[in-house]
C-alpha atoms as an extended CHARMM CRD file, in Angstrom:
* protein
*
       187  EXT
         1         1  MET       CA             86.6970000000       88.9770000000       63.2620000000  PROA      1               0.0000000000
         2         2  GLU       CA             85.8730000000       91.0810000000       60.2060000000  PROA      2               0.0000000000
         3         3  ARG       CA             87.4610000000       94.1530000000       61.7910000000  PROA      3               0.0000000000
         4         4  VAL       CA             90.5630000000       92.2130000000       62.8600000000  PROA      4               0.0000000000
         5         5  SER       CA             90.9270000000       90.7410000000       59.3690000000  PROA      5               0.0000000000
         6         6  LYS       CA             90.5130000000       94.1280000000       57.6520000000  PROA      6               0.0000000000
         7         7  THR       CA             93.0070000000       95.7590000000       60.0230000000  PROA      7               0.0000000000
         8         8  MET       CA             95.5550000000       93.0380000000       59.3240000000  PROA      8               0.0000000000
         9         9  GLN       CA             95.0450000000       93.2740000000       55.5620000000  PROA      9               0.0000000000
        10        10  THR       CA             95.5890000000       97.0310000000       55.5010000000  PROA      10              0.0000000000
        11        11  ALA       CA             98.5280000000       97.1380000000       57.9440000000  PROA      11              0.0000000000
        12        12  LYS       CA            101.6110000000       98.9220000000       56.7060000000  PROA      12              0.0000000000
        13        13  GLY       CA            105.1940000000       97.8270000000       57.1760000000  PROA      13              0.0000000000
        14        14  ASP       CA            107.0590000000       94.6330000000       56.4440000000  PROA      14              0.0000000000
        15        15  ALA       CA            105.9400000000       91.2020000000       57.5910000000  PROA      15              0.0000000000
        16        16  ARG       CA            107.9740000000       91.4330000000       60.8240000000  PROA      16              0.0000000000
        17        17  GLU       CA            106.0750000000       94.5890000000       61.8970000000  PROA      17              0.0000000000
        18        18  ARG       CA            102.6160000000       93.1530000000       61.2340000000  PROA      18              0.0000000000
        19        19  ALA       CA            100.8530000000       91.6670000000       64.2130000000  PROA      19              0.0000000000
        20        20  GLY       CA             98.9760000000       88.3870000000       64.3460000000  PROA      20              0.0000000000
        21        21  SER       CA             95.2340000000       88.2150000000       64.8730000000  PROA      21              0.0000000000
        22        22  VAL       CA             95.3940000000       88.0540000000       68.6800000000  PROA      22              0.0000000000
        23        23  ALA       CA             97.7760000000       91.0170000000       68.8650000000  PROA      23              0.0000000000
        24        24  THR       CA             95.6580000000       92.9590000000       66.3650000000  PROA      24              0.0000000000
        25        25  ALA       CA             92.4900000000       92.2640000000       68.3780000000  PROA      25              0.0000000000
        26        26  ALA       CA             94.2590000000       93.3930000000       71.5650000000  PROA      26              0.0000000000
        27        27  CYS       CA             95.3960000000       96.6060000000       69.8590000000  PROA      27              0.0000000000
        28        28  ILE       CA             91.8630000000       97.3640000000       68.6470000000  PROA      28              0.0000000000
        29        29  TYR       CA             90.5150000000       96.7400000000       72.1400000000  PROA      29              0.0000000000
        30        30  ARG       CA             93.1470000000       98.9590000000       73.7960000000  PROA      30              0.0000000000
        31        31  SER       CA             92.6380000000      101.8470000000       71.3880000000  PROA      31              0.0000000000
        32        32  GLN       CA             88.8640000000      101.7120000000       70.8320000000  PROA      32              0.0000000000
        33        33  GLY       CA             87.3410000000       99.3770000000       73.3930000000  PROA      33              0.0000000000
        34        34  VAL       CA             84.7220000000       96.7550000000       72.5910000000  PROA      34              0.0000000000
        35        35  GLY       CA             82.9970000000       99.1740000000       70.1980000000  PROA      35              0.0000000000
        36        36  GLY       CA             86.0550000000       99.0670000000       67.9490000000  PROA      36              0.0000000000
        37        37  PHE       CA             85.1740000000       95.5240000000       66.9320000000  PROA      37              0.0000000000
        38        38  TYR       CA             81.7730000000       96.7120000000       65.7090000000  PROA      38              0.0000000000
        39        39  ARG       CA             82.9180000000       99.7210000000       63.7320000000  PROA      39              0.0000000000
        40        40  GLY       CA             81.4920000000       99.3010000000       60.2530000000  PROA      40              0.0000000000
        41        41  LEU       CA             78.7740000000       96.8920000000       61.3780000000  PROA      41              0.0000000000
        42        42  ALA       CA             76.0150000000       99.1890000000       60.0930000000  PROA      42              0.0000000000
        43        43  ALA       CA             77.5910000000       99.1460000000       56.6300000000  PROA      43              0.0000000000
        44        44  TYR       CA             77.7520000000       95.3700000000       56.7160000000  PROA      44              0.0000000000
        45        45  VAL       CA             74.0870000000       95.0860000000       57.7050000000  PROA      45              0.0000000000
        46        46  VAL       CA             72.9080000000       97.5560000000       55.0420000000  PROA      46              0.0000000000
        47        47  LEU       CA             74.9170000000       95.8220000000       52.3420000000  PROA      47              0.0000000000
        48        48  CYS       CA             73.4100000000       92.4660000000       53.3910000000  PROA      48              0.0000000000
        49        49  LEU       CA             70.0160000000       93.9150000000       52.4970000000  PROA      49              0.0000000000
        50        50  LYS       CA             70.8990000000       94.0640000000       48.8020000000  PROA      50              0.0000000000
        51        51  PRO       CA             70.5580000000       90.3140000000       48.0630000000  PROA      51              0.0000000000
        52        52  ALA       CA             67.5260000000       90.0770000000       50.3490000000  PROA      52              0.0000000000
        53        53  ILE       CA             65.7970000000       92.8610000000       48.4420000000  PROA      53              0.0000000000
        54        54  GLN       CA             66.8370000000       91.2710000000       45.1460000000  PROA      54              0.0000000000
        55        55  TYR       CA             65.3470000000       87.8710000000       45.9910000000  PROA      55              0.0000000000
        56        56  ALA       CA             62.1780000000       89.3810000000       47.4640000000  PROA      56              0.0000000000
        57        57  VAL       CA             61.5930000000       91.4800000000       44.3210000000  PROA      57              0.0000000000
        58        58  PHE       CA             62.3610000000       88.5120000000       42.0550000000  PROA      58              0.0000000000
        59        59  GLU       CA             59.9380000000       86.2230000000       43.8900000000  PROA      59              0.0000000000
        60        60  GLN       CA             57.1720000000       88.8720000000       43.9170000000  PROA      60              0.0000000000
        61        61  LEU       CA             57.5900000000       89.5190000000       40.1850000000  PROA      61              0.0000000000
        62        62  LYS       CA             57.6630000000       85.7750000000       39.4970000000  PROA      62              0.0000000000
        63        63  ARG       CA             54.5530000000       85.1420000000       41.6200000000  PROA      63              0.0000000000
        64        64  SER       CA             52.6960000000       87.9750000000       39.8950000000  PROA      64              0.0000000000
        65        65  LEU       CA             53.6390000000       86.8480000000       36.3830000000  PROA      65              0.0000000000
        66        66  LEU       CA             52.8410000000       83.1960000000       37.0090000000  PROA      66              0.0000000000
        67        67  GLY       CA             49.5810000000       84.0830000000       38.7900000000  PROA      67              0.0000000000
        68        68  ARG       CA             48.3770000000       86.0970000000       35.8070000000  PROA      68              0.0000000000
        69        69  ARG       CA             49.5000000000       83.3640000000       33.4530000000  PROA      69              0.0000000000
        70        70  ARG       CA             47.6730000000       80.7360000000       35.5260000000  PROA      70              0.0000000000
        71        71  GLN       CA             44.4220000000       82.7390000000       35.4650000000  PROA      71              0.0000000000
        72        72  ALA       CA             44.5980000000       83.1820000000       31.7040000000  PROA      72              0.0000000000
        73        73  ALA       CA             45.5090000000       79.5460000000       31.1390000000  PROA      73              0.0000000000
        74        74  GLU       CA             42.6690000000       78.2390000000       33.3170000000  PROA      74              0.0000000000
        75        75  ALA       CA             40.2410000000       79.7910000000       30.8720000000  PROA      75              0.0000000000
        76        76  GLN       CA             41.9820000000       77.8530000000       28.0800000000  PROA      76              0.0000000000
        77        77  GLY       CA             42.5100000000       74.6590000000       30.0640000000  PROA      77              0.0000000000
        78        78  ALA       CA             46.3210000000       74.5200000000       30.4120000000  PROA      78              0.0000000000
        79        79  ALA       CA             48.6760000000       76.3400000000       32.7450000000  PROA      79              0.0000000000
        80        80  LYS       CA             52.4370000000       76.8410000000       32.4950000000  PROA      80              0.0000000000
        81        81  THR       CA             53.7840000000       77.0550000000       36.0530000000  PROA      81              0.0000000000
        82        82  ALA       CA             57.4440000000       77.8540000000       35.3490000000  PROA      82              0.0000000000
        83        83  LEU       CA             59.3220000000       80.8390000000       34.0250000000  PROA      83              0.0000000000
        84        84  SER       CA             61.0720000000       80.5580000000       30.6920000000  PROA      84              0.0000000000
        85        85  ALA       CA             64.8100000000       81.2240000000       30.6640000000  PROA      85              0.0000000000
        86        86  ALA       CA             64.2340000000       84.6380000000       29.0910000000  PROA      86              0.0000000000
        87        87  GLU       CA             61.6020000000       85.5640000000       31.6810000000  PROA      87              0.0000000000
        88        88  ALA       CA             63.8420000000       84.5040000000       34.5650000000  PROA      88              0.0000000000
        89        89  PHE       CA             66.7210000000       86.4680000000       33.0200000000  PROA      89              0.0000000000
        90        90  LEU       CA             64.6300000000       89.6340000000       32.6600000000  PROA      90              0.0000000000
        91        91  LEU       CA             63.0640000000       89.3580000000       36.1150000000  PROA      91              0.0000000000
        92        92  GLY       CA             66.5150000000       88.7210000000       37.6220000000  PROA      92              0.0000000000
        93        93  ALA       CA             67.9240000000       91.8170000000       35.9380000000  PROA      93              0.0000000000
        94        94  LEU       CA             64.9910000000       93.9280000000       37.0740000000  PROA      94              0.0000000000
        95        95  ALA       CA             65.2080000000       92.6250000000       40.6510000000  PROA      95              0.0000000000
        96        96  ARG       CA             68.9250000000       93.4610000000       40.7950000000  PROA      96              0.0000000000
        97        97  ALA       CA             68.2630000000       96.9390000000       39.4220000000  PROA      97              0.0000000000
        98        98  VAL       CA             65.6950000000       97.6100000000       42.1460000000  PROA      98              0.0000000000
        99        99  SER       CA             67.9530000000       96.3210000000       44.9310000000  PROA      99              0.0000000000
       100       100  THR       CA             70.9200000000       98.3210000000       43.6250000000  PROA      100             0.0000000000
       101       101  LEU       CA             68.8940000000      101.5160000000       43.4050000000  PROA      101             0.0000000000
       102       102  VAL       CA             67.6670000000      101.0590000000       46.9820000000  PROA      102             0.0000000000
       103       103  VAL       CA             71.1210000000      100.4320000000       48.4810000000  PROA      103             0.0000000000
       104       104  TYR       CA             73.4020000000      102.4410000000       46.1450000000  PROA      104             0.0000000000
       105       105  PRO       CA             73.3090000000      105.7680000000       48.0290000000  PROA      105             0.0000000000
       106       106  TYR       CA             74.7220000000      103.9780000000       51.0660000000  PROA      106             0.0000000000
       107       107  ILE       CA             77.3890000000      102.2650000000       48.9300000000  PROA      107             0.0000000000
       108       108  ARG       CA             78.4470000000      105.6190000000       47.4760000000  PROA      108             0.0000000000
       109       109  ALA       CA             78.5710000000      107.2640000000       50.9080000000  PROA      109             0.0000000000
       110       110  LYS       CA             80.6550000000      104.3590000000       52.2330000000  PROA      110             0.0000000000
       111       111  VAL       CA             83.1590000000      104.7090000000       49.3720000000  PROA      111             0.0000000000
       112       112  LEU       CA             83.4240000000      108.4700000000       49.9440000000  PROA      112             0.0000000000
       113       113  ALA       CA             83.8500000000      107.9950000000       53.7090000000  PROA      113             0.0000000000
       114       114  GLN       CA             86.5910000000      105.4130000000       53.1020000000  PROA      114             0.0000000000
       115       115  ALA       CA             88.3590000000      107.7910000000       50.7250000000  PROA      115             0.0000000000
       116       116  GLN       CA             88.1780000000      110.5630000000       53.3260000000  PROA      116             0.0000000000
       117       117  THR       CA             89.5250000000      108.1810000000       55.9840000000  PROA      117             0.0000000000
       118       118  LYS       CA             92.4610000000      107.2780000000       53.7270000000  PROA      118             0.0000000000
       119       119  ALA       CA             93.1370000000      110.9470000000       52.9510000000  PROA      119             0.0000000000
       120       120  SER       CA             93.0310000000      111.7530000000       56.6590000000  PROA      120             0.0000000000
       121       121  SER       CA             95.4340000000      108.8790000000       57.3840000000  PROA      121             0.0000000000
       122       122  ASN       CA             97.8330000000      110.1070000000       54.6810000000  PROA      122             0.0000000000
       123       123  LEU       CA             97.6840000000      113.6410000000       56.1180000000  PROA      123             0.0000000000
       124       124  GLU       CA             98.4770000000      112.3070000000       59.5810000000  PROA      124             0.0000000000
       125       125  GLU       CA            101.4510000000      110.3080000000       58.2400000000  PROA      125             0.0000000000
       126       126  ALA       CA            102.7600000000      113.4690000000       56.5830000000  PROA      126             0.0000000000
       127       127  GLY       CA            102.7450000000      115.2040000000       59.9670000000  PROA      127             0.0000000000
       128       128  GLY       CA             99.4390000000      117.0560000000       59.6600000000  PROA      128             0.0000000000
       129       129  ALA       CA             96.4890000000      116.8600000000       61.9720000000  PROA      129             0.0000000000
       130       130  ALA       CA             94.1140000000      114.0800000000       61.0040000000  PROA      130             0.0000000000
       131       131  LYS       CA             90.4260000000      114.9570000000       60.8760000000  PROA      131             0.0000000000
       132       132  THR       CA             87.8090000000      112.5660000000       62.1510000000  PROA      132             0.0000000000
       133       133  PRO       CA             86.0630000000      111.1880000000       59.0730000000  PROA      133             0.0000000000
       134       134  PRO       CA             82.3410000000      111.8870000000       58.8040000000  PROA      134             0.0000000000
       135       135  SER       CA             79.7750000000      109.1950000000       59.5110000000  PROA      135             0.0000000000
       136       136  ILE       CA             77.8250000000      107.6100000000       56.6690000000  PROA      136             0.0000000000
       137       137  SER       CA             74.7500000000      109.7120000000       57.4950000000  PROA      137             0.0000000000
       138       138  GLU       CA             76.8670000000      112.8960000000       57.5080000000  PROA      138             0.0000000000
       139       139  THR       CA             78.3550000000      111.8710000000       54.1670000000  PROA      139             0.0000000000
       140       140  LEU       CA             74.8680000000      111.2610000000       52.7220000000  PROA      140             0.0000000000
       141       141  GLY       CA             73.7620000000      114.6910000000       53.9600000000  PROA      141             0.0000000000
       142       142  GLY       CA             76.8440000000      116.2870000000       52.4180000000  PROA      142             0.0000000000
       143       143  ILE       CA             76.1760000000      114.6560000000       49.0660000000  PROA      143             0.0000000000
       144       144  VAL       CA             72.5820000000      115.9050000000       49.0280000000  PROA      144             0.0000000000
       145       145  ALA       CA             73.6830000000      119.4100000000       50.1210000000  PROA      145             0.0000000000
       146       146  ASP       CA             76.4660000000      119.6300000000       47.5090000000  PROA      146             0.0000000000
       147       147  GLU       CA             74.9700000000      117.7440000000       44.5620000000  PROA      147             0.0000000000
       148       148  GLY       CA             71.2770000000      117.3700000000       45.2870000000  PROA      148             0.0000000000
       149       149  PRO       CA             69.4670000000      114.0290000000       45.5400000000  PROA      149             0.0000000000
       150       150  VAL       CA             70.7200000000      113.0060000000       42.0810000000  PROA      150             0.0000000000
       151       151  GLY       CA             74.2490000000      113.0280000000       43.5200000000  PROA      151             0.0000000000
       152       152  LEU       CA             73.3990000000      109.9770000000       45.6040000000  PROA      152             0.0000000000
       153       153  TYR       CA             73.3430000000      107.9780000000       42.3760000000  PROA      153             0.0000000000
       154       154  ARG       CA             76.5200000000      109.2920000000       40.7190000000  PROA      154             0.0000000000
       155       155  GLY       CA             78.3550000000      106.2870000000       39.2810000000  PROA      155             0.0000000000
       156       156  VAL       CA             75.4080000000      103.9000000000       39.5230000000  PROA      156             0.0000000000
       157       157  GLN       CA             75.4430000000      102.9630000000       35.7970000000  PROA      157             0.0000000000
       158       158  PRO       CA             78.4930000000      100.6490000000       35.8970000000  PROA      158             0.0000000000
       159       159  GLU       CA             77.1930000000       99.0280000000       39.0900000000  PROA      159             0.0000000000
       160       160  LEU       CA             73.8160000000       98.4270000000       37.4320000000  PROA      160             0.0000000000
       161       161  ALA       CA             75.3620000000       96.9790000000       34.2710000000  PROA      161             0.0000000000
       162       162  ARG       CA             77.6730000000       94.6140000000       36.1450000000  PROA      162             0.0000000000
       163       163  GLY       CA             75.1590000000       93.5410000000       38.7530000000  PROA      163             0.0000000000
       164       164  MET       CA             72.1650000000       93.1490000000       36.4780000000  PROA      164             0.0000000000
       165       165  LEU       CA             73.9770000000       90.8110000000       34.1050000000  PROA      165             0.0000000000
       166       166  SER       CA             75.4170000000       88.5790000000       36.8250000000  PROA      166             0.0000000000
       167       167  SER       CA             72.1370000000       88.3920000000       38.7360000000  PROA      167             0.0000000000
       168       168  ALA       CA             70.0930000000       87.7700000000       35.6050000000  PROA      168             0.0000000000
       169       169  VAL       CA             72.2730000000       84.8090000000       34.6690000000  PROA      169             0.0000000000
       170       170  MET       CA             72.3350000000       83.4900000000       38.2520000000  PROA      170             0.0000000000
       171       171  LEU       CA             68.5480000000       83.6370000000       38.6740000000  PROA      171             0.0000000000
       172       172  MET       CA             67.9470000000       82.1720000000       35.2300000000  PROA      172             0.0000000000
       173       173  VAL       CA             70.1640000000       79.1910000000       36.1130000000  PROA      173             0.0000000000
       174       174  LYS       CA             68.5760000000       78.9310000000       39.5870000000  PROA      174             0.0000000000
       175       175  GLU       CA             65.0990000000       78.7020000000       38.0580000000  PROA      175             0.0000000000
       176       176  ARG       CA             66.2150000000       76.0320000000       35.6070000000  PROA      176             0.0000000000
       177       177  ILE       CA             67.8660000000       73.9810000000       38.3630000000  PROA      177             0.0000000000
       178       178  HSD       CA             64.6950000000       74.3440000000       40.4320000000  PROA      178             0.0000000000
       179       179  GLU       CA             62.5220000000       73.0430000000       37.5900000000  PROA      179             0.0000000000
       180       180  VAL       CA             64.8330000000       70.1160000000       36.8030000000  PROA      180             0.0000000000
       181       181  SER       CA             65.1130000000       69.0880000000       40.4640000000  PROA      181             0.0000000000
       182       182  ARG       CA             61.3400000000       69.4270000000       40.8610000000  PROA      182             0.0000000000
       183       183  ALA       CA             60.7650000000       67.1860000000       37.8530000000  PROA      183             0.0000000000
       184       184  VAL       CA             63.2010000000       64.5910000000       39.2140000000  PROA      184             0.0000000000
       185       185  VAL       CA             61.5670000000       64.5660000000       42.6520000000  PROA      185             0.0000000000
       186       186  LEU       CA             58.0250000000       64.3690000000       41.2560000000  PROA      186             0.0000000000
       187       187  ALA       CA             58.9340000000       61.6950000000       38.6740000000  PROA      187             0.0000000000
């Protein structure tokens, strides 16, 4: 359904020329077969890894910090078993940075491939011959060949700034909600 929805959203022409979802699905099937419905699935799967990586990194950092704190506190007789708001904020920001850095080259290649697809579509509309856009792996290879490995991360700074702040706040609030709900259940 994702492919049908995206095709409908990007259709050109007035409302009378746009097809409904069944007609759009039929058109995709006629022109590309069953595989047409799965075009872009790899991008979807890779981008789903970002939050999974983020939560895994956050939980590992949290477990490590609290484990060390527990060991030190046992020697003194008291153990704090929860993150402070500042700790959760910092660990959340760090976890998002790691997940962004892992997935960002794929995000950049996807954006470049989409731009090339749009340029090819515009060329075809103008009467020129449309080129088949490169795959994500071909785009990644082209970036490395043209710009070196550093090119894979061009433009990552705004993505890091935006994502780190939102994730830091989200995970800080999540940890606080967890502690409050735990206290209510155990009370």
